[in-house]
Short mmCIF file of C-alpha atoms in Angstrom, two decimals:
data_model
loop_
_atom_site.label_atom_id
_atom_site.label_comp_id
_atom_site.label_asym_id
_atom_site.label_seq_id
_atom_site.Cartn_x
_atom_site.Cartn_y
_atom_site.Cartn_z
CA UNK A 6 112.83 115.07 86.97
CA UNK A 7 110.44 117.53 88.58
CA UNK A 8 107.23 118.18 86.67
CA UNK A 9 105.32 121.36 87.40
CA UNK A 10 102.39 123.25 85.96
CA UNK A 11 103.74 126.77 85.66
CA UNK A 12 100.57 128.74 84.97
CA UNK A 13 99.13 130.03 88.21
CA UNK A 14 95.43 129.73 88.97
CA UNK A 15 95.15 133.43 88.16
CA UNK A 16 96.68 132.98 84.71
CA UNK A 17 94.63 129.90 83.92
CA UNK A 18 91.46 131.72 84.89
CA UNK A 19 92.45 134.66 82.73
CA UNK A 20 93.31 132.50 79.73
CA UNK A 21 90.48 130.03 79.86
CA UNK A 22 87.55 131.53 81.72
CA UNK A 23 87.26 135.21 80.92
CA UNK A 24 84.93 136.15 78.11
CA UNK A 25 86.26 138.11 75.13
CA UNK A 26 84.45 141.22 76.30
CA UNK A 27 85.98 141.09 79.74
CA UNK A 28 89.39 140.14 78.36
CA UNK A 29 89.61 143.46 76.55
CA UNK A 30 89.35 145.32 79.86
CA UNK A 31 92.00 145.88 82.50
CA UNK A 32 91.37 143.57 85.47
CA UNK A 33 93.44 144.26 88.57
CA UNK A 34 93.65 141.46 91.14
CA UNK A 35 96.30 142.27 93.75
CA UNK A 36 98.91 142.72 91.06
CA UNK A 37 99.59 144.00 87.54
CA UNK A 38 96.65 144.47 85.20
CA UNK A 39 95.55 141.48 83.15
CA UNK A 40 95.23 142.59 79.53
CA UNK A 41 94.64 140.12 76.69
CA UNK A 42 93.26 140.55 73.22
CA UNK A 43 90.54 138.27 71.87
CA UNK A 44 92.93 136.76 69.35
CA UNK A 45 95.67 136.06 71.87
CA UNK A 46 93.18 134.60 74.31
CA UNK A 47 91.71 132.23 71.69
CA UNK A 48 95.14 131.08 70.50
CA UNK A 49 96.39 130.58 74.06
CA UNK A 50 93.26 128.60 74.88
CA UNK A 51 93.83 126.35 71.86
CA UNK A 52 97.49 125.84 72.85
CA UNK A 53 96.47 124.97 76.40
CA UNK A 54 93.97 122.39 75.09
CA UNK A 55 96.71 120.76 73.00
CA UNK A 56 98.99 120.66 76.03
CA UNK A 57 96.28 118.98 78.10
CA UNK A 58 95.88 116.44 75.28
CA UNK A 59 99.67 115.90 75.46
CA UNK A 60 99.98 116.83 71.79
CA UNK A 61 103.38 118.46 71.93
CA UNK A 62 103.69 119.02 68.19
CA UNK A 63 100.40 120.90 67.84
CA UNK A 64 100.93 122.79 71.09
CA UNK A 65 104.41 123.82 70.01
CA UNK A 66 103.18 125.17 66.72
CA UNK A 67 100.36 127.09 68.39
CA UNK A 68 102.57 128.54 71.12
CA UNK A 69 105.21 129.58 68.59
CA UNK A 70 102.53 131.50 66.73
CA UNK A 71 101.52 133.53 69.78
CA UNK A 72 102.29 137.23 69.38
CA UNK A 73 102.09 138.78 72.86
CA UNK A 74 101.71 142.55 72.96
CA UNK A 75 101.21 143.10 76.71
CA UNK A 76 103.22 142.16 79.76
CA UNK A 77 100.57 139.68 80.87
CA UNK A 78 100.39 138.05 77.44
CA UNK A 79 104.19 137.66 77.52
CA UNK A 80 103.87 135.96 80.90
CA UNK A 81 101.18 133.57 79.63
CA UNK A 82 103.13 132.78 76.45
CA UNK A 83 106.25 131.97 78.49
CA UNK A 84 104.22 129.71 80.77
CA UNK A 85 102.81 127.84 77.78
CA UNK A 86 106.31 127.46 76.33
CA UNK A 87 107.35 125.92 79.63
CA UNK A 88 104.48 123.43 79.45
CA UNK A 89 105.40 122.42 75.89
CA UNK A 90 109.06 122.02 76.90
CA UNK A 91 107.93 119.81 79.78
CA UNK A 92 106.00 117.59 77.37
CA UNK A 93 109.11 117.34 75.22
CA UNK A 94 111.39 116.72 78.22
CA UNK A 95 113.49 119.64 77.04
CA UNK A 96 115.05 120.95 80.24
CA UNK A 97 117.02 123.70 78.55
CA UNK A 98 113.84 125.06 76.96
CA UNK A 99 112.06 124.87 80.31
CA UNK A 100 114.79 126.95 81.91
CA UNK A 101 114.67 129.56 79.13
CA UNK A 102 110.89 129.81 79.44
CA UNK A 103 111.22 130.46 83.16
CA UNK A 104 113.70 133.25 82.50
CA UNK A 105 111.17 134.81 80.14
CA UNK A 106 108.52 134.58 82.86
CA UNK A 107 110.83 136.28 85.36
CA UNK A 108 111.29 139.18 82.93
CA UNK A 109 107.60 140.05 83.16
CA UNK A 110 105.92 141.95 85.95
CA UNK A 111 102.87 139.68 85.69
CA UNK A 112 104.47 136.80 87.59
CA UNK A 113 102.29 136.37 90.71
CA UNK A 114 104.26 137.30 93.80
CA UNK A 115 103.15 134.14 95.59
CA UNK A 116 104.50 131.93 92.79
CA UNK A 117 107.92 133.56 92.59
CA UNK A 118 109.66 131.74 95.48
CA UNK A 119 108.74 128.27 94.23
CA UNK A 120 109.50 129.14 90.60
CA UNK A 121 112.94 130.40 91.59
CA UNK A 122 113.58 127.02 93.22
CA UNK A 123 112.42 125.27 90.04
CA UNK A 124 114.77 127.48 88.04
CA UNK A 125 117.59 126.40 90.34
CA UNK A 126 116.69 122.75 89.85
CA UNK A 127 116.60 123.07 86.06
CA UNK A 128 119.96 124.85 86.02
CA UNK A 129 121.33 122.01 88.14
CA UNK A 130 120.02 119.44 85.65
CA UNK A 131 121.74 121.15 82.70
CA UNK A 132 124.97 121.57 84.68
CA UNK A 133 124.88 125.30 85.32
CA UNK A 134 125.67 125.04 89.02
CA UNK A 135 126.53 128.69 89.57
CA UNK A 136 123.11 129.75 88.32
CA UNK A 137 121.47 126.95 90.29
CA UNK A 138 122.98 128.30 93.52
CA UNK A 139 122.05 131.85 92.56
CA UNK A 140 118.43 130.84 91.98
CA UNK A 141 118.29 128.93 95.27
CA UNK A 142 119.70 131.95 97.08
CA UNK A 143 117.09 134.15 95.40
CA UNK A 144 114.32 131.72 96.34
CA UNK A 145 115.55 131.79 99.93
CA UNK A 146 115.40 135.59 100.07
CA UNK A 147 111.80 135.29 98.88
CA UNK A 148 111.02 132.86 101.70
CA UNK A 149 111.46 129.49 99.98
CA UNK A 150 113.91 127.29 101.87
CA UNK A 151 112.14 123.94 101.96
CA UNK A 152 113.92 120.65 102.48
CA UNK A 153 114.02 119.93 98.73
CA UNK A 154 116.09 123.08 98.26
CA UNK A 155 118.47 121.93 100.99
CA UNK A 156 118.92 118.54 99.32
CA UNK A 157 119.43 120.24 95.96
CA UNK A 158 122.30 122.23 97.48
CA UNK A 159 123.80 118.93 98.63
CA UNK A 160 123.43 117.46 95.15
CA UNK A 161 125.14 120.47 93.61
CA UNK A 162 128.05 120.15 96.02
CA UNK A 163 128.36 116.45 95.19
CA UNK A 164 128.30 117.20 91.45
CA UNK A 165 131.17 119.56 92.13
CA UNK A 166 133.00 116.80 94.01
CA UNK A 167 132.74 118.63 97.32
CA UNK A 168 131.43 115.97 99.74
CA UNK A 169 132.49 117.93 102.82
CA UNK A 170 130.40 120.85 101.63
CA UNK A 171 127.45 118.58 100.82
CA UNK A 172 127.31 116.70 104.10
CA UNK A 173 125.92 119.53 106.31
CA UNK A 174 123.08 120.05 103.83
CA UNK A 175 122.12 116.37 103.92
CA UNK A 176 122.29 116.38 107.71
CA UNK A 177 120.13 119.51 107.87
CA UNK A 178 117.58 118.05 105.46
CA UNK A 179 117.26 114.86 107.51
CA UNK A 180 116.90 116.88 110.72
CA UNK A 181 114.20 119.06 109.13
CA UNK A 182 112.32 116.01 107.90
CA UNK A 183 112.36 114.49 111.37
CA UNK A 184 111.32 117.77 112.98
CA UNK A 185 108.34 117.89 110.63
CA UNK A 186 107.33 114.39 111.68
CA UNK A 187 107.89 113.05 108.17
CA UNK A 188 109.69 109.83 107.25
CA UNK A 189 113.25 110.23 106.03
CA UNK A 190 113.66 108.71 102.54
CA UNK A 191 116.05 105.77 102.48
CA UNK A 192 118.02 107.45 99.70
CA UNK A 193 118.77 110.39 102.00
CA UNK A 194 119.96 108.09 104.78
CA UNK A 195 122.10 106.12 102.33
CA UNK A 196 123.67 109.36 101.12
CA UNK A 197 124.36 110.46 104.68
CA UNK A 198 125.91 107.06 105.47
CA UNK A 199 128.16 107.31 102.43
CA UNK A 200 129.33 110.77 103.46
CA UNK A 201 129.94 109.77 107.07
CA UNK A 202 131.82 106.69 105.81
CA UNK A 203 134.05 108.80 103.56
CA UNK A 204 134.68 111.23 106.40
CA UNK A 205 135.59 108.41 108.79
CA UNK A 206 132.85 109.51 111.20
CA UNK A 207 132.19 106.03 112.54
CA UNK A 208 129.83 106.97 115.40
CA UNK A 209 127.66 108.71 112.81
CA UNK A 210 127.87 105.66 110.53
CA UNK A 211 126.57 103.47 113.36
CA UNK A 212 123.76 105.86 114.26
CA UNK A 213 122.64 106.25 110.66
CA UNK A 214 122.70 102.51 110.09
CA UNK A 215 120.60 102.03 113.22
CA UNK A 216 118.05 104.46 111.82
CA UNK A 217 118.15 102.75 108.44
CA UNK A 218 117.69 99.32 110.00
CA UNK A 219 114.55 100.63 111.68
CA UNK A 220 113.12 101.03 108.18
CA UNK A 221 114.64 98.11 106.31
CA UNK A 222 116.10 95.19 108.23
CA UNK A 223 116.33 92.19 105.97
CA UNK A 224 119.47 90.06 105.83
CA UNK A 225 121.08 92.11 103.07
CA UNK A 226 120.56 95.32 105.04
CA UNK A 227 122.17 93.86 108.14
CA UNK A 228 125.09 92.50 106.17
CA UNK A 229 125.68 95.85 104.47
CA UNK A 230 125.64 97.68 107.79
CA UNK A 231 128.03 95.31 109.55
CA UNK A 232 130.42 94.75 106.66
CA UNK A 233 130.69 98.45 105.90
CA UNK A 234 131.32 99.32 109.54
CA UNK A 235 134.10 96.75 109.65
CA UNK A 236 135.96 98.81 107.06
CA UNK A 237 137.09 100.81 110.09
CA UNK A 238 140.73 99.84 110.39
CA UNK A 239 141.36 99.91 114.13
CA UNK A 240 138.53 97.69 115.40
CA UNK A 241 139.65 95.47 118.27
CA UNK A 242 139.54 91.77 117.23
CA UNK A 243 137.10 90.97 120.04
CA UNK A 244 134.73 93.70 118.82
CA UNK A 245 135.05 92.50 115.25
CA UNK A 246 134.24 88.97 116.38
CA UNK A 247 131.03 90.17 118.01
CA UNK A 248 130.02 91.89 114.77
CA UNK A 249 130.43 88.59 112.92
CA UNK A 250 128.36 86.93 115.63
CA UNK A 251 125.62 89.49 115.04
CA UNK A 252 125.81 88.92 111.31
CA UNK A 253 125.32 85.19 111.90
CA UNK A 254 122.47 85.84 114.35
CA UNK A 255 120.66 87.74 111.58
CA UNK A 256 121.19 84.99 109.03
CA UNK A 257 123.25 87.50 107.07
CA UNK A 258 126.25 85.28 106.33
CA UNK A 259 126.15 85.44 102.56
CA UNK A 260 129.46 84.23 101.19
CA UNK A 261 132.47 82.00 101.59
CA UNK A 262 134.40 85.07 102.72
CA UNK A 263 131.92 85.75 105.54
CA UNK A 264 132.22 82.26 107.00
CA UNK A 265 135.95 82.04 106.47
CA UNK A 266 136.67 85.40 108.11
CA UNK A 267 134.40 84.61 111.07
CA UNK A 268 136.02 81.19 111.56
CA UNK A 269 139.53 82.63 111.42
CA UNK A 270 138.60 85.38 113.88
CA UNK A 271 137.14 82.87 116.35
CA UNK A 272 140.18 80.61 116.06
CA UNK A 273 142.60 83.47 116.75
CA UNK A 274 140.56 84.36 119.85
CA UNK A 275 140.92 80.79 121.11
CA UNK A 276 137.27 79.77 120.64
CA UNK A 277 137.88 76.48 118.89
CA UNK A 278 134.44 74.95 119.31
CA UNK A 279 132.88 78.11 117.87
CA UNK A 280 135.30 77.90 114.94
CA UNK A 281 134.20 74.35 114.26
CA UNK A 282 130.53 75.33 114.53
CA UNK A 283 130.79 78.18 112.03
CA UNK A 284 132.66 76.09 109.48
CA UNK A 285 130.04 73.36 109.75
CA UNK A 286 127.32 75.99 109.40
CA UNK A 287 129.01 77.35 106.29
CA UNK A 288 129.11 73.90 104.75
CA UNK A 289 125.48 73.28 105.62
CA UNK A 290 124.57 76.57 103.95
CA UNK A 291 126.48 75.61 100.83
CA UNK A 292 128.93 78.51 101.20
CA UNK A 293 131.88 76.32 102.21
CA UNK A 294 132.88 72.94 100.80
CA UNK A 295 135.02 70.14 102.25
CA UNK A 296 137.58 70.87 99.52
CA UNK A 297 137.88 74.55 100.45
CA UNK A 298 141.50 74.57 101.58
CA UNK A 299 141.65 77.29 104.24
CA UNK A 300 138.63 76.21 106.26
CA UNK A 301 139.32 72.50 105.77
CA UNK A 302 142.77 72.89 107.30
CA UNK A 303 141.34 75.13 110.01
CA UNK A 304 138.68 72.56 110.91
CA UNK A 305 141.29 69.80 111.10
CA UNK A 306 143.37 72.00 113.39
CA UNK A 307 140.63 73.08 115.80
CA UNK A 308 138.70 69.81 116.14
CA UNK A 309 140.91 68.27 118.87
CA UNK A 310 141.38 71.62 120.59
CA UNK A 311 137.62 72.16 120.68
CA UNK A 312 137.20 68.92 122.60
CA UNK A 313 139.85 69.99 125.12
CA UNK A 314 138.28 73.45 125.38
CA UNK A 315 134.91 72.01 126.41
CA UNK A 316 136.49 69.48 128.76
CA UNK A 317 138.40 72.23 130.54
CA UNK A 318 135.33 74.26 131.54
CA UNK A 319 134.94 72.71 135.05
CA UNK A 320 138.53 73.63 135.90
CA UNK A 321 137.96 77.17 134.61
CA UNK A 322 134.81 77.42 136.74
CA UNK A 323 136.68 76.46 139.94
CA UNK A 324 139.44 78.93 139.18
CA UNK A 325 136.94 81.73 138.52
CA UNK A 326 135.03 81.04 141.74
CA UNK A 327 138.22 81.22 143.82
CA UNK A 328 139.64 84.33 142.15
CA UNK A 329 139.69 87.65 144.00
CA UNK A 330 138.86 89.68 140.88
CA UNK A 331 136.60 89.15 137.89
CA UNK A 332 139.18 88.37 135.20
CA UNK A 333 138.81 84.58 135.39
CA UNK A 334 135.02 84.90 135.51
CA UNK A 335 135.19 87.01 132.36
CA UNK A 336 137.33 84.41 130.60
CA UNK A 337 134.90 81.68 131.63
CA UNK A 338 131.92 83.78 130.56
CA UNK A 339 133.47 84.36 127.14
CA UNK A 340 134.00 80.61 126.78
CA UNK A 341 130.35 79.91 127.61
CA UNK A 342 129.35 82.70 125.24
CA UNK A 343 131.36 81.17 122.38
CA UNK A 344 129.62 77.85 123.01
CA UNK A 345 126.17 79.53 122.91
CA UNK A 346 125.63 78.57 126.56
CA UNK A 347 124.13 81.95 127.27
CA UNK A 348 122.54 81.47 130.73
CA UNK A 349 125.88 80.26 132.08
CA UNK A 350 127.62 83.19 130.36
CA UNK A 351 125.19 85.63 132.01
CA UNK A 352 125.98 84.25 135.44
CA UNK A 353 129.73 84.61 134.93
CA UNK A 354 129.55 88.07 133.37
CA UNK A 355 127.62 89.26 136.40
CA UNK A 356 130.21 87.63 138.67
CA UNK A 357 132.97 89.41 136.74
CA UNK A 358 131.25 92.77 137.22
CA UNK A 359 130.69 92.11 140.90
CA UNK A 360 134.33 91.19 141.55
CA UNK A 361 135.72 94.00 139.40
CA UNK A 362 139.08 94.40 137.75
CA UNK A 363 137.60 93.99 134.25
CA UNK A 364 136.60 96.20 131.31
CA UNK A 365 133.02 96.98 132.30
CA UNK A 366 132.10 98.10 128.77
CA UNK A 367 133.17 94.79 127.27
CA UNK A 368 131.43 92.83 130.02
CA UNK A 369 128.17 94.78 129.75
CA UNK A 370 128.19 94.50 125.96
CA UNK A 371 128.48 90.74 126.05
CA UNK A 372 126.19 90.45 129.06
CA UNK A 373 123.56 92.31 127.03
CA UNK A 374 123.99 89.96 124.09
CA UNK A 375 123.92 86.86 126.32
CA UNK A 376 120.73 88.11 127.98
CA UNK A 377 119.16 88.77 124.59
CA UNK A 378 120.10 85.33 123.29
CA UNK A 379 118.66 83.87 126.50
CA UNK A 380 115.35 85.64 125.84
CA UNK A 381 115.62 88.44 128.41
CA UNK A 382 115.22 91.36 125.99
CA UNK A 383 114.51 94.00 128.66
CA UNK A 384 117.57 92.98 130.66
CA UNK A 385 119.60 92.97 127.47
CA UNK A 386 118.67 96.56 126.65
CA UNK A 387 119.48 97.67 130.19
CA UNK A 388 122.95 96.14 130.00
CA UNK A 389 123.68 97.40 126.48
CA UNK A 390 122.62 100.93 127.45
CA UNK A 391 125.48 101.07 129.97
CA UNK A 392 128.16 100.50 127.34
CA UNK A 393 130.36 103.36 126.21
CA UNK A 394 133.80 103.83 124.73
CA UNK A 395 135.17 101.44 122.12
CA UNK A 396 132.45 98.86 122.77
CA UNK A 397 129.61 101.33 122.15
CA UNK A 398 129.25 100.57 118.41
CA UNK A 399 128.93 96.84 119.07
CA UNK A 400 126.38 97.52 121.80
CA UNK A 401 124.40 99.84 119.53
CA UNK A 402 124.23 97.33 116.70
CA UNK A 403 123.16 94.57 119.08
CA UNK A 404 120.68 96.95 120.70
CA UNK A 405 119.08 97.46 117.29
CA UNK A 406 118.81 93.68 116.98
CA UNK A 407 117.11 93.50 120.37
CA UNK A 408 114.68 96.28 119.39
CA UNK A 409 113.68 94.37 116.30
CA UNK A 410 113.15 91.23 118.37
CA UNK A 411 110.94 93.25 120.73
CA UNK A 412 108.84 94.56 117.84
CA UNK A 413 108.37 91.10 116.39
CA UNK A 414 107.39 89.74 119.80
CA UNK A 415 104.83 92.52 120.40
#
């Protein structure tokens, strides 16, 4: 919860620093006259001392005994009530005290915009969303429209179960934070990701996850990004396979399900040696066991086919070299890629591009990955930057991986 000291410097000076003789006089300082009696001033000073000592009981008794007779005394008394309510964590009492302050003409004009925002926040906390919006609107007319007010509007919309209404506020707050050269809190990015996810705005999900991974990029963060993106229903199996490959490259395979799904995806794509490798990796990591039925049967099925797959590479290479277009070179490149023979894959992907007749986005995406896994990070980024269309999300996630490798190598 927000914690604020409500008394302005002007009020504090008036309460604590003026002498009794001066306090009896009217002092005008760019606003209403400050008029306090000796008795009120002494009692307010005692209450303020109790507040500073965090003695809520004594302060409450002293503040309750205050008998303001002027507009300025009413303002000071309301401010002290706010401070006592803050000590007691009584939000409702804080909000009431603010209302009492607003009723006076002694409220310093420069404090009003911020205090209206605080009023909006307190109304939000107690569930009075209509008043919260009204106070934020008032604060805005007074010139207060900081990023915290924007995020509060988003929170109110979410409390009202209006995510579509909340999303533009979160987006605006993030943009304002960036424009100010300030770091974007992870909680804001997570909220934006959740909203983009619910809206099915998958390009935005990817972009936000890339930004988040720039801040936090441990294995759990990578797994969350990739697994959540794969909730998209219409991802091409080849794209989905490359997302699993990225998950494995980050050491973010965390469960039996991860290894099993990756192995099944590779097997369906015809990459039998890769299937065998991932199952063996899952067992080595303790996530799969020899008695795990699905992967045990899968391993038994792919083992002989993996041997044939590797043995057939020379024939594939001859066929690709003689072909008039790049389709056979692409098939061969994908085979090398699945076997982690990345330099050979790079050569064939480039041949496929040169001969043509292939999906350039798919080829450039995997060329970029093969270059990165071969150690050519600059070449990888150049290739990945050329990818658009359906393969763009895969390229962007892998590009983030390459950027992190670059930073670690610097």
